[in-house]
Tab-separated table of C-alpha atoms and ligand atoms in Angstrom:
chain	number	residue	atom	x	y	z
U	10	MET	CA	-7.504	-15.930	-82.136
U	11	SER	CA	-7.026	-15.848	-78.379
U	12	CYS	CA	-4.626	-13.451	-76.743
U	13	PRO	CA	-2.749	-13.996	-73.422
U	14	LEU	CA	-4.268	-12.250	-70.404
U	15	HIS	CA	-1.356	-9.849	-69.755
U	16	GLU	CA	-1.466	-8.691	-73.404
U	17	ARG	CA	-5.194	-8.117	-73.140
U	18	ILE	CA	-4.658	-6.051	-69.976
U	19	ILE	CA	-1.971	-3.931	-71.667
U	20	PHE	CA	-4.226	-3.487	-74.702
U	21	LEU	CA	-7.215	-2.430	-72.521
U	22	GLY	CA	-4.915	-0.050	-70.663
U	23	PHE	CA	-3.969	1.594	-73.970
U	24	LEU	CA	-7.619	1.831	-74.972
U	25	THR	CA	-8.536	3.558	-71.710
U	26	LEU	CA	-5.623	5.968	-72.013
U	27	PHE	CA	-6.568	6.692	-75.611
U	28	ALA	CA	-10.231	7.310	-74.655
U	29	ALA	CA	-9.188	9.648	-71.830
U	30	LEU	CA	-6.813	11.526	-74.131
U	31	SER	CA	-9.360	11.953	-76.907
U	32	ASP	CA	-11.870	13.169	-74.305
U	33	SER	CA	-9.542	15.872	-73.078
U	34	VAL	CA	-8.562	16.763	-76.644
U	35	ALA	CA	-12.290	17.190	-77.414
U	36	MET	CA	-12.742	19.453	-74.368
U	37	CYS	CA	-9.687	21.482	-75.432
U	38	GLN	CA	-11.250	21.970	-78.859
U	39	ALA	CA	-14.155	23.828	-77.265
U	40	PRO	CA	-13.120	27.460	-76.741
U	41	LYS	CA	-12.826	28.951	-73.284
U	42	ALA	CA	-16.197	30.074	-71.976
U	43	ASN	CA	-16.751	33.822	-71.627
U	44	GLU	CA	-18.515	35.005	-68.479
U	45	ASP	CA	-17.584	38.678	-68.795
U	46	GLU	CA	-20.463	40.865	-69.977
U	47	SER	CA	-18.103	43.544	-71.305
U	48	LEU	CA	-16.732	41.040	-73.846
U	49	VAL	CA	-20.112	40.203	-75.359
U	50	VAL	CA	-20.400	41.208	-79.006
U	51	MET	CA	-23.702	40.089	-80.413
U	52	SER	CA	-24.361	39.965	-84.154
U	53	PRO	CA	-27.878	41.041	-85.221
U	54	LEU	CA	-30.671	38.616	-84.370
U	55	PRO	CA	-33.072	37.297	-87.007
U	56	ASP	CA	-36.395	39.162	-86.787
U	57	PRO	CA	-39.065	36.604	-85.841
U	58	LEU	CA	-41.653	38.541	-87.860
U	59	LEU	CA	-39.634	38.756	-91.071
U	60	ARG	CA	-40.765	36.424	-93.857
U	61	VAL	CA	-38.365	34.659	-96.239
U	62	ASP	CA	-39.256	37.182	-98.948
U	63	GLY	CA	-38.051	40.033	-96.721
U	64	THR	CA	-41.491	41.466	-95.933
U	65	ARG	CA	-42.586	41.816	-92.312
U	66	ILE	CA	-45.735	40.295	-90.818
U	67	THR	CA	-48.118	42.921	-89.470
U	68	ASP	CA	-51.281	40.822	-89.165
U	69	ALA	CA	-51.841	38.138	-86.501
U	70	LYS	CA	-53.513	35.890	-89.046
U	71	ASP	CA	-50.174	35.461	-90.842
U	72	TRP	CA	-48.359	34.229	-87.734
U	73	PRO	CA	-49.262	30.466	-87.933
U	74	VAL	CA	-47.433	30.096	-91.282
U	75	GLN	CA	-44.419	31.959	-89.937
U	76	ARG	CA	-44.456	29.867	-86.748
U	77	ALA	CA	-44.460	26.651	-88.807
U	78	ARG	CA	-41.468	27.987	-90.721
U	79	TRP	CA	-39.497	28.679	-87.522
U	80	LEU	CA	-40.352	25.270	-86.095
U	81	GLN	CA	-39.039	23.641	-89.256
U	82	ILE	CA	-35.822	25.700	-89.160
U	83	ILE	CA	-35.182	25.033	-85.463
U	84	ALA	CA	-35.857	21.306	-85.884
U	85	GLU	CA	-33.573	21.058	-88.899
U	86	HIS	CA	-30.662	23.028	-87.442
U	87	GLU	CA	-30.783	22.371	-83.713
U	88	TYR	CA	-32.861	19.623	-82.079
U	89	GLY	CA	-33.413	17.489	-85.186
U	90	ILE	CA	-36.616	16.466	-86.921
U	91	ALA	CA	-38.723	13.908	-85.058
U	92	PRO	CA	-40.421	11.162	-87.093
U	93	THR	CA	-43.944	11.865	-88.273
U	94	GLU	CA	-44.870	8.172	-88.001
U	95	LYS	CA	-46.770	7.325	-84.841
U	96	ALA	CA	-46.106	4.856	-82.076
U	97	ALA	CA	-49.051	3.031	-80.476
U	98	VAL	CA	-49.493	4.446	-76.964
U	99	THR	CA	-51.215	2.357	-74.276
U	100	TRP	CA	-51.012	2.549	-70.497
U	101	GLU	CA	-51.895	0.636	-67.379
U	102	LEU	CA	-52.318	1.745	-63.790
U	103	VAL	CA	-49.912	-0.398	-61.789
U	104	GLU	CA	-50.154	1.139	-58.319
U	105	GLN	CA	-52.083	3.772	-56.433
U	106	GLY	CA	-52.242	5.053	-52.883
U	107	LEU	CA	-51.944	8.086	-50.629
U	108	MET	CA	-48.846	9.903	-49.394
U	109	ASN	CA	-47.863	13.212	-47.719
U	110	ASN	CA	-50.088	12.495	-44.713
U	111	ASP	CA	-52.878	11.492	-47.061
U	112	LYS	CA	-52.864	14.909	-48.741
U	113	THR	CA	-51.556	13.510	-52.028
U	114	LYS	CA	-53.109	10.840	-54.201
U	115	ARG	CA	-50.466	8.830	-56.054
U	116	GLN	CA	-51.118	6.938	-59.285
U	117	GLN	CA	-48.311	5.034	-61.006
U	118	PHE	CA	-48.719	4.026	-64.627
U	119	VAL	CA	-46.615	2.154	-67.108
U	120	VAL	CA	-46.871	3.776	-70.525
U	121	HIS	CA	-46.181	1.362	-73.382
U	122	LEU	CA	-44.922	2.732	-76.703
U	123	LYS	CA	-44.813	0.383	-79.646
U	124	THR	CA	-43.858	0.480	-83.312
U	125	ASP	CA	-43.095	-2.331	-85.767
U	126	ALA	CA	-39.436	-1.971	-84.819
U	127	ALA	CA	-39.456	-1.966	-81.006
U	128	SER	CA	-41.330	-1.209	-77.811
U	129	LEU	CA	-40.490	0.945	-74.812
U	130	ASP	CA	-41.984	1.222	-71.313
U	131	ILE	CA	-42.039	4.455	-69.327
U	132	ASP	CA	-42.888	4.610	-65.615
U	133	PHE	CA	-45.175	7.583	-65.154
U	134	VAL	CA	-46.384	8.983	-61.845
U	135	LEU	CA	-49.275	11.358	-61.241
U	136	LEU	CA	-49.539	13.103	-57.870
U	137	THR	CA	-52.814	14.957	-57.376
U	138	PRO	CA	-54.312	16.693	-54.349
U	139	ASN	CA	-56.406	14.141	-52.467
U	140	GLN	CA	-59.722	15.868	-53.148
U	141	PRO	CA	-62.704	14.985	-55.309
U	142	GLY	CA	-63.122	16.628	-58.719
U	143	LYS	CA	-60.728	17.932	-61.336
U	144	VAL	CA	-57.375	19.363	-60.340
U	145	ARG	CA	-56.719	23.052	-60.908
U	146	GLY	CA	-53.937	22.375	-63.390
U	147	THR	CA	-51.023	20.006	-63.887
U	148	PHE	CA	-47.260	20.481	-64.107
U	149	LEU	CA	-45.728	17.800	-66.318
U	150	GLY	CA	-41.944	17.450	-66.360
U	151	LEU	CA	-39.201	14.852	-66.519
U	152	ASN	CA	-36.866	14.064	-63.632
U	153	PHE	CA	-33.134	13.312	-63.676
U	154	GLN	CA	-32.649	10.307	-61.389
U	155	GLY	CA	-35.866	8.305	-61.204
U	156	ASN	CA	-39.401	8.753	-59.903
U	157	HIS	CA	-38.282	7.378	-56.527
U	158	THR	CA	-35.998	10.401	-56.035
U	159	ILE	CA	-38.705	13.064	-56.081
U	160	ASP	CA	-40.175	12.028	-52.712
U	161	SER	CA	-39.263	9.604	-49.948
U	162	SER	CA	-42.491	7.616	-50.290
U	163	PRO	CA	-41.423	3.930	-50.352
U	164	ALA	CA	-44.058	3.114	-52.973
U	165	LEU	CA	-42.436	5.132	-55.776
U	166	ARG	CA	-40.951	2.677	-58.259
U	167	LEU	CA	-37.262	2.512	-59.179
U	168	PRO	CA	-36.431	2.913	-62.877
U	169	LYS	CA	-35.457	-0.242	-64.716
U	170	SER	CA	-33.689	1.642	-67.485
U	171	TRP	CA	-30.149	3.056	-67.737
U	172	VAL	CA	-29.071	5.409	-64.917
U	173	ALA	CA	-25.824	7.433	-64.953
U	174	ASN	CA	-23.062	6.050	-62.752
U	175	ASP	CA	-22.166	8.603	-60.125
U	176	SER	CA	-20.111	8.403	-56.953
U	177	LYS	CA	-22.454	10.961	-55.318
U	178	THR	CA	-25.586	8.889	-55.911
U	179	GLY	CA	-23.786	5.593	-55.392
U	180	VAL	CA	-25.013	4.321	-58.751
U	181	THR	CA	-22.668	1.792	-60.341
U	182	GLU	CA	-23.420	-0.515	-63.262
U	183	ASN	CA	-25.993	1.974	-64.572
U	184	ARG	CA	-28.803	0.619	-62.372
U	185	ALA	CA	-31.013	2.661	-60.027
U	186	THR	CA	-30.571	2.145	-56.303
U	187	GLU	CA	-32.711	2.635	-53.197
U	188	SER	CA	-30.004	4.835	-51.675
U	189	ILE	CA	-31.224	8.009	-53.392
U	190	ARG	CA	-34.934	7.640	-52.668
U	191	GLY	CA	-36.231	11.154	-51.963
U	192	ALA	CA	-32.841	12.744	-52.751
U	193	GLN	CA	-34.321	15.231	-55.258
U	194	ASP	CA	-37.315	16.272	-53.146
U	195	ARG	CA	-36.143	19.886	-52.861
U	196	ARG	CA	-36.747	20.119	-56.619
U	197	TRP	CA	-40.271	18.673	-56.358
U	198	PRO	CA	-42.145	20.399	-53.473
U	199	ILE	CA	-45.160	18.151	-53.972
U	200	ALA	CA	-46.979	19.026	-50.735
U	201	GLU	CA	-46.800	22.768	-51.558
U	202	ILE	CA	-47.932	22.183	-55.132
U	203	ASN	CA	-50.841	19.965	-54.123
U	204	GLU	CA	-51.848	22.416	-51.399
U	205	ARG	CA	-52.388	25.021	-54.112
U	206	GLY	CA	-54.638	22.620	-55.994
U	207	TYR	CA	-52.143	21.594	-58.643
U	208	ALA	CA	-50.988	18.153	-59.729
U	209	VAL	CA	-47.486	16.976	-60.618
U	210	ALA	CA	-46.869	14.402	-63.341
U	211	THR	CA	-43.384	13.088	-63.958
U	212	ALA	CA	-41.291	10.351	-65.522
U	213	TYR	CA	-37.593	9.540	-65.432
U	214	TYR	CA	-35.879	10.988	-68.510
U	215	GLY	CA	-33.697	7.893	-69.024
U	216	ASP	CA	-36.832	5.773	-69.539
U	217	ILE	CA	-37.454	7.866	-72.671
U	218	ASP	CA	-33.896	8.156	-73.887
U	219	PRO	CA	-30.711	7.256	-71.982
U	220	ASP	CA	-28.511	10.335	-71.644
U	221	PHE	CA	-25.339	9.225	-73.404
U	222	ASP	CA	-24.015	9.208	-76.925
U	223	ASP	CA	-24.800	5.832	-78.496
U	224	GLY	CA	-25.293	6.983	-82.085
U	225	PHE	CA	-29.051	7.550	-81.586
U	226	LYS	CA	-29.873	3.858	-81.259
U	227	ASN	CA	-31.431	3.264	-77.852
U	228	GLY	CA	-34.514	4.727	-76.094
U	229	VAL	CA	-37.113	6.346	-78.339
U	230	HIS	CA	-34.679	6.226	-81.240
U	231	SER	CA	-35.040	2.419	-81.272
U	232	LEU	CA	-38.731	2.835	-82.123
U	233	PHE	CA	-37.871	4.499	-85.448
U	234	PRO	CA	-34.587	2.975	-86.677
U	235	LEU	CA	-35.088	4.277	-90.205
U	236	HIS	CA	-35.163	7.780	-88.851
U	237	ARG	CA	-31.749	7.707	-87.152
U	238	ALA	CA	-29.452	10.738	-87.402
U	239	SER	CA	-26.111	10.016	-89.080
U	240	SER	CA	-23.417	11.787	-91.074
U	241	GLU	CA	-25.710	11.474	-94.125
U	242	ASN	CA	-28.857	12.529	-92.251
U	243	ARG	CA	-27.570	15.295	-90.036
U	244	GLU	CA	-30.919	16.974	-89.434
U	245	ARG	CA	-32.654	14.056	-87.686
U	246	TRP	CA	-33.716	14.031	-84.041
U	247	GLY	CA	-31.263	14.044	-81.170
U	248	THR	CA	-31.894	13.217	-77.531
U	249	ILE	CA	-33.562	16.495	-76.480
U	250	ALA	CA	-36.029	16.031	-79.345
U	251	GLY	CA	-36.532	12.461	-78.104
U	252	TRP	CA	-37.283	13.609	-74.546
U	253	ALA	CA	-39.653	16.283	-75.915
U	254	TRP	CA	-41.438	13.715	-78.072
U	255	GLY	CA	-41.725	11.507	-74.979
U	256	LEU	CA	-43.352	14.385	-73.066
U	257	SER	CA	-45.977	14.590	-75.803
U	258	ARG	CA	-46.643	10.847	-75.414
U	259	LEU	CA	-47.064	11.335	-71.654
U	260	MET	CA	-49.464	14.159	-72.489
U	261	ASP	CA	-51.446	11.669	-74.638
U	262	VAL	CA	-51.929	9.590	-71.488
U	263	LEU	CA	-52.423	12.463	-69.062
U	264	ILE	CA	-55.340	13.992	-70.930
U	265	GLN	CA	-57.219	10.689	-70.727
U	266	GLN	CA	-57.286	10.825	-66.925
U	267	PRO	CA	-60.720	11.878	-65.677
U	268	ASN	CA	-59.424	14.250	-62.967
U	269	ILE	CA	-57.067	16.137	-65.337
U	270	ASP	CA	-58.139	19.225	-67.264
U	271	PRO	CA	-56.449	18.791	-70.689
U	272	ASP	CA	-56.487	22.564	-71.239
U	273	LYS	CA	-54.454	23.189	-68.100
U	274	VAL	CA	-51.237	21.259	-68.457
U	275	ALA	CA	-47.921	23.112	-68.147
U	276	VAL	CA	-44.727	21.508	-69.375
U	277	ILE	CA	-41.813	22.250	-67.060
U	278	GLY	CA	-38.134	21.343	-66.909
U	279	HIS	CA	-34.846	22.279	-65.293
U	280	SER	CA	-31.516	22.654	-67.107
U	281	ARG	CA	-31.212	20.137	-69.996
U	282	LEU	CA	-34.807	19.278	-69.203
U	283	GLY	CA	-35.650	23.003	-69.441
U	284	LYS	CA	-34.252	22.981	-72.980
U	285	THR	CA	-36.505	19.956	-73.459
U	286	SER	CA	-39.631	21.618	-72.058
U	287	LEU	CA	-39.118	24.574	-74.422
U	288	TRP	CA	-38.877	22.322	-77.458
U	289	ALA	CA	-41.814	20.179	-76.279
U	290	GLY	CA	-43.899	23.292	-75.613
U	291	ALA	CA	-42.966	24.998	-78.873
U	292	SER	CA	-43.831	21.942	-80.941
U	293	ASP	CA	-46.900	20.659	-79.087
U	294	PRO	CA	-49.600	23.339	-78.651
U	295	ARG	CA	-51.532	21.171	-76.180
U	296	PHE	CA	-49.165	22.470	-73.477
U	297	SER	CA	-50.951	25.610	-72.377
U	298	ILE	CA	-48.022	26.977	-70.335
U	299	VAL	CA	-44.317	26.349	-70.917
U	300	ILE	CA	-41.718	26.727	-68.152
U	301	ALA	CA	-37.948	26.576	-68.585
U	302	ASN	CA	-35.858	26.744	-65.409
U	303	ASN	CA	-32.134	27.577	-65.849
U	304	SER	CA	-32.280	26.173	-69.386
U	305	GLY	CA	-29.202	28.019	-70.681
U	306	CYS	CA	-27.449	27.181	-73.932
U	307	GLY	CA	-29.742	25.259	-76.273
U	308	GLY	CA	-32.602	26.478	-74.048
U	309	ALA	CA	-33.724	30.062	-73.539
U	310	ALA	CA	-30.290	31.752	-73.737
U	311	LEU	CA	-29.463	33.628	-76.940
U	312	GLU	CA	-26.642	31.731	-78.673
U	313	ARG	CA	-25.299	34.841	-80.412
U	314	ARG	CA	-24.237	36.252	-77.041
U	315	ASN	CA	-21.721	33.439	-76.765
U	316	PHE	CA	-21.818	33.779	-72.991
U	317	GLY	CA	-21.267	30.874	-70.607
U	318	GLU	CA	-21.605	27.435	-72.128
U	319	ALA	CA	-22.072	28.328	-75.861
U	320	VAL	CA	-22.650	26.073	-78.863
U	321	ALA	CA	-19.178	24.564	-79.448
U	322	ARG	CA	-18.828	23.467	-75.865
U	323	ILE	CA	-22.304	21.964	-75.508
U	324	ASN	CA	-21.840	20.069	-78.770
U	325	THR	CA	-18.488	18.790	-77.493
U	326	SER	CA	-19.699	17.699	-74.057
U	327	PHE	CA	-23.111	16.427	-75.153
U	328	PRO	CA	-22.953	15.578	-78.868
U	329	HIS	CA	-26.129	13.491	-78.613
U	330	TRP	CA	-28.441	16.244	-77.286
U	331	PHE	CA	-28.813	18.000	-80.634
U	332	CYS	CA	-28.874	16.922	-84.260
U	333	PRO	CA	-25.436	16.579	-85.906
U	334	LYS	CA	-26.183	19.629	-88.062
U	335	PHE	CA	-26.105	21.872	-84.992
U	336	GLN	CA	-22.331	21.384	-84.978
U	337	ASP	CA	-22.123	23.638	-88.035
U	338	TYR	CA	-22.654	26.508	-85.591
U	339	ASN	CA	-19.744	25.724	-83.267
U	340	GLN	CA	-18.058	29.136	-82.848
U	341	ASN	CA	-20.238	30.204	-85.740
U	342	GLU	CA	-23.402	31.378	-83.994
U	343	SER	CA	-23.949	34.355	-86.277
U	344	ALA	CA	-24.559	31.920	-89.167
U	345	MET	CA	-27.525	30.341	-87.359
U	346	PRO	CA	-30.695	31.053	-89.364
U	347	PHE	CA	-32.528	31.423	-86.026
U	348	ASP	CA	-31.740	32.088	-82.375
U	349	GLN	CA	-33.463	30.969	-79.203
U	350	HIS	CA	-35.929	33.920	-79.167
U	351	THR	CA	-37.564	32.386	-82.259
U	352	LEU	CA	-38.036	29.185	-80.243
U	353	LEU	CA	-39.875	31.179	-77.555
U	354	ALA	CA	-41.887	32.962	-80.248
U	355	CYS	CA	-43.183	29.560	-81.447
U	356	ILE	CA	-44.911	29.214	-78.070
U	357	ALA	CA	-46.874	32.477	-78.539
U	358	PRO	CA	-49.556	33.346	-77.699
U	359	ARG	CA	-49.379	30.689	-74.978
U	360	PRO	CA	-47.695	31.876	-71.782
U	361	VAL	CA	-44.021	31.013	-71.324
U	362	TYR	CA	-41.946	31.472	-68.164
U	363	ILE	CA	-38.157	31.654	-68.170
U	364	ALA	CA	-36.146	31.541	-64.955
U	365	SER	CA	-32.478	32.053	-64.196
U	366	ALA	CA	-30.322	31.892	-61.068
U	367	THR	CA	-27.912	34.711	-60.186
U	368	LYS	CA	-24.891	32.424	-59.768
U	369	ASP	CA	-25.686	30.315	-62.830
U	370	LEU	CA	-23.571	32.333	-65.272
U	371	TRP	CA	-22.928	29.147	-67.244
U	372	ALA	CA	-26.575	29.365	-68.369
U	373	ASP	CA	-26.342	33.128	-69.126
U	374	PRO	CA	-29.162	34.732	-67.096
U	375	LYS	CA	-29.087	37.898	-69.214
U	376	GLY	CA	-29.277	35.901	-72.441
U	377	GLU	CA	-32.198	33.909	-71.037
U	378	TYR	CA	-34.002	37.165	-70.264
U	379	LEU	CA	-33.244	38.823	-73.603
U	380	SER	CA	-34.624	35.876	-75.508
U	381	GLY	CA	-37.986	36.574	-73.887
U	382	TRP	CA	-37.612	40.263	-74.671
U	383	TYR	CA	-36.884	39.612	-78.359
U	384	ALA	CA	-39.803	37.153	-78.585
U	385	SER	CA	-42.150	39.763	-77.125
U	386	PRO	CA	-42.997	41.534	-80.450
U	387	VAL	CA	-44.683	38.299	-81.538
U	388	TYR	CA	-46.841	38.300	-78.392
U	389	GLN	CA	-47.689	41.934	-79.092
U	390	LEU	CA	-48.727	41.157	-82.661
U	391	LEU	CA	-51.021	38.468	-81.266
U	392	GLY	CA	-52.587	40.968	-78.837
U	393	TYR	CA	-50.678	40.246	-75.613
U	394	ASN	CA	-47.804	41.678	-73.622
U	395	GLY	CA	-44.518	39.837	-73.233
U	396	LEU	CA	-41.717	41.340	-71.134
U	397	PRO	CA	-41.880	45.006	-70.129
U	398	SER	CA	-38.309	46.192	-70.689
U	399	GLU	CA	-35.018	45.401	-72.358
U	400	VAL	CA	-33.397	45.625	-68.928
U	401	PRO	CA	-33.598	42.471	-66.765
U	402	PRO	CA	-35.264	42.911	-63.361
U	403	ALA	CA	-33.438	42.853	-60.020
U	404	SER	CA	-32.992	39.385	-58.540
U	405	ASP	CA	-35.985	37.587	-57.029
U	406	ILE	CA	-38.561	39.838	-58.732
U	407	SER	CA	-40.991	38.193	-61.095
U	408	VAL	CA	-41.880	40.306	-64.147
U	409	GLY	CA	-43.770	40.029	-67.399
U	410	ASP	CA	-47.213	39.186	-68.621
U	411	ARG	CA	-47.450	36.332	-71.159
U	412	VAL	CA	-43.666	36.034	-70.990
U	413	GLY	CA	-42.668	35.679	-67.346
U	414	TYR	CA	-39.179	35.901	-65.891
U	415	HIS	CA	-37.257	35.901	-62.620
U	416	ASN	CA	-33.618	35.547	-61.593
U	417	ARG	CA	-33.504	33.703	-58.271
U	418	THR	CA	-30.628	34.426	-55.896
U	419	GLY	CA	-28.441	31.351	-55.828
U	420	THR	CA	-27.083	28.537	-57.924
U	421	HIS	CA	-28.224	26.289	-60.757
U	422	ASP	CA	-31.266	24.466	-59.319
U	423	ILE	CA	-35.056	24.440	-59.179
U	424	LEU	CA	-36.366	25.252	-55.732
U	425	SER	CA	-39.529	26.147	-53.880
U	426	PHE	CA	-39.079	29.864	-54.734
U	427	ASP	CA	-39.123	29.001	-58.451
U	428	TRP	CA	-42.203	26.797	-58.083
U	429	GLN	CA	-44.015	29.587	-56.185
U	430	GLN	CA	-43.492	31.912	-59.167
U	431	TYR	CA	-44.661	29.202	-61.600
U	432	MET	CA	-47.804	28.596	-59.570
U	433	ASN	CA	-48.517	32.347	-59.348
U	434	PHE	CA	-48.082	32.508	-63.126
U	435	ALA	CA	-50.463	29.537	-63.575
U	436	ASP	CA	-53.002	31.123	-61.166
U	437	ARG	CA	-52.981	34.195	-63.402
U	438	HIS	CA	-53.229	32.464	-66.765
U	439	TRP	CA	-55.499	29.569	-65.827
U	440	LYS	CA	-58.003	31.680	-63.872
D	21	GTR	C1	-24.516	20.955	-67.760
D	21	GTR	C2	-24.705	21.509	-69.131
D	21	GTR	C3	-25.875	22.432	-69.179
D	21	GTR	C4	-27.059	21.944	-68.389
D	21	GTR	C5	-26.721	21.050	-67.220
D	21	GTR	C6	-27.824	20.125	-66.722
D	21	GTR	O1	-23.427	20.144	-67.648
D	21	GTR	O2	-23.542	22.174	-69.484
D	21	GTR	O3	-26.211	22.726	-70.513
D	21	GTR	O4	-27.979	21.342	-69.205
D	21	GTR	O5	-25.679	20.215	-67.478
D	21	GTR	O6	-28.685	19.690	-67.435
D	21	GTR	O7	-27.766	19.816	-65.544
């Protein structure tokens, strides 16, 4: 049946109005965020060392079983369980050259992932110091707007996948544009990193899984259609788990490169990608250091503090980041069988670094710190020191041993100051 044009326009108008209304209704359903420390009432945290039978682990040799239990719980209730089936991973070098006044060697790969159901290509760039021999260590992390945004080098390829429309970046029609080449370079101080002997490896997060709610169908989810989360299968992987799984596939490729030391790869991420680096690092022990910058709710911050963003709001704004089951904890954090300190504990004894920014109350700097503090008994059991005190340090001071932390003066971002602390941390642990 065809419908006259004016009726179609009126109908589309109604649809748009309806969508806008339901969006604002959804936002209203999320409670007002608390950013007042005096209003924080935190219910008791689960003890990471307590077994299901109520006894407490006192021997390091019992930790691996307990760690596996936490990983299972966190997967099931928060990020969702990733498929155990494998995808075939192959890669090709599609471009290489020098940049940064010849101080940086650039290699661009396309990583192909394939299952019986689908295939997916990820553009992957490796930027190493232009020197012979192995690099000192590698920082692997995803970027938000495309590999071409991390540096102004004209050779960096534009993503072909979905990109968020944004009046600031000038992106319309969900396609990457030249206009933002180099626009994120403050977040990726490549020259400084290479000067200290380290490499940077990155891919655009949308190549792995587009960042919008499509019912878990596109991106990596298309590779495993039988594993899709739904109202019947509420514990299956969401988008953060997809990005984390993608980081592990990039790691598969990275460790095959002759100049990369597979024992010295740190996984790093900012904000939603900091939540991602924590989950990638907790689940994949090949990452020898894990770094989460301003990761906030669903990242390092303790959910039971209910400070800043909190569970109900993140599940309302970004329902696709977590598994549907995580919604059971909207305004119900004390019922969570875990909290984010158990996520950090799953990284032990590998070093983990958490960073906050003083003006980023939305991400709850104190909650990010305390998570590290409450994970520290696990590090101690395993023979290492975590954080030194229950009291967070003054701003811009880096503290901790195997659990590192700083609270940079300023807003939600990842800047040279943060990278300097991460490289100092890597210098110490990768001696
Ligand atoms: C915000 C979100 C945060 C954080 C941030 C980001 O809108 O509330 O959880 O992840 O986005 O990733 O930039």
